């Protein structure tokens, strides 16, 4: 491992003072301690906050044995709040407030930049159904059973019956669409903004009543008995929430159910991390609960709200283990900087869910209310 910087290095003490509330040591021997290899780290973090911290990790300027726990501790101690006060971070958030980064013109960027990285990577990391969203772990022993439990839970919440017309908004690699048709004999129209996902999903769903379209949600039309959207709302953006819910309402038959699964922000803020936005999910934005309430309850009845955000910690750690196990076979195609980027992404996100900074919500909405009431299912 590279040499460690000396404690006398300019910035070392200031950075240590920042970390003290979380019990994190620079160049300490603990699993959550940060080993610093390049003194430019301090200037980088002071200037660029979490973006600088992530980029410095990608470049090998620092290491830590348990990045997930480092981030969990840091968030619980309020370190992110200290970094958020930095000028560049404030400028970044001001730009987000005044621009629509999720416009129709930019809709396909995240597909091209993230979901199209390579199906070989995602096949190695995800479960056999290729679910790239939180599993449901109360009775699950492993990732595969957690993802199957999540799909079964969604189907029960939607009260699927044979012959129903179902819309899957943001279908990923088609795992849920395939599951719904095979288990419940429904017909599915599914959309994605990723060419790689669309091609893969069409192949997986061949011979089934599933129509996969490469399409932005704003171009949808038709009528459906129910709608499901898993892990897509994070790409909609605050300027577009009202329009999104209007479109979903127009597509749903009276009395129909709409299940929305999304990551959510804990506080009453629209959460965007500059590093995640730059390297993983361009134009992504986590909504606070009130954004969903404000957008949905003008048109829908909110029937059920289920938070199982702690399960995302286990899901991400399972993906991380799969990634580490598969790396020898992936390393011929992806370089070392990519490896550090992808592991940093999975582990920092796991830490954020462990600290309960991020939430995972399944919200069931009905068009006009469910006659006799809706029975919540867990």
PDB file of C-alpha atoms in Angstrom, residues 119 172-173 192 194-205 212 214:
ATOM      1  CA  UNK A 119     -24.846  -5.943 -19.165  1.00  0.00           C
ATOM      2  CA  UNK A 172     -34.891  -1.990 -16.203  1.00  0.00           C
ATOM      3  CA  UNK A 173     -33.852  -5.354 -17.645  1.00  0.00           C
ATOM      4  CA  UNK A 192     -36.988   2.219 -20.300  1.00  0.00           C
ATOM      5  CA  UNK A 194     -31.677   2.514 -21.784  1.00  0.00           C
ATOM      6  CA  UNK A 195     -31.020   0.822 -25.145  1.00  0.00           C
ATOM      7  CA  UNK A 196     -29.019  -1.951 -23.460  1.00  0.00           C
ATOM      8  CA  UNK A 197     -31.842  -2.635 -20.999  1.00  0.00           C
ATOM      9  CA  UNK A 198     -34.478  -2.631 -23.761  1.00  0.00           C
ATOM     10  CA  UNK A 199     -32.528  -5.144 -25.891  1.00  0.00           C
ATOM     11  CA  UNK A 200     -31.876  -7.400 -22.891  1.00  0.00           C
ATOM     12  CA  UNK A 201     -35.506  -7.206 -21.668  1.00  0.00           C
ATOM     13  CA  UNK A 202     -36.909  -8.057 -25.119  1.00  0.00           C
ATOM     14  CA  UNK A 203     -34.684 -11.119 -25.247  1.00  0.00           C
ATOM     15  CA  UNK A 204     -35.676 -12.212 -21.711  1.00  0.00           C
ATOM     16  CA  UNK A 205     -39.411 -11.670 -22.372  1.00  0.00           C
ATOM     17  CA  UNK A 212     -40.766  -3.310 -24.244  1.00  0.00           C
ATOM     18  CA  UNK A 214     -37.383   2.602 -25.490  1.00  0.00           C
TER      19      UNK A 214
END
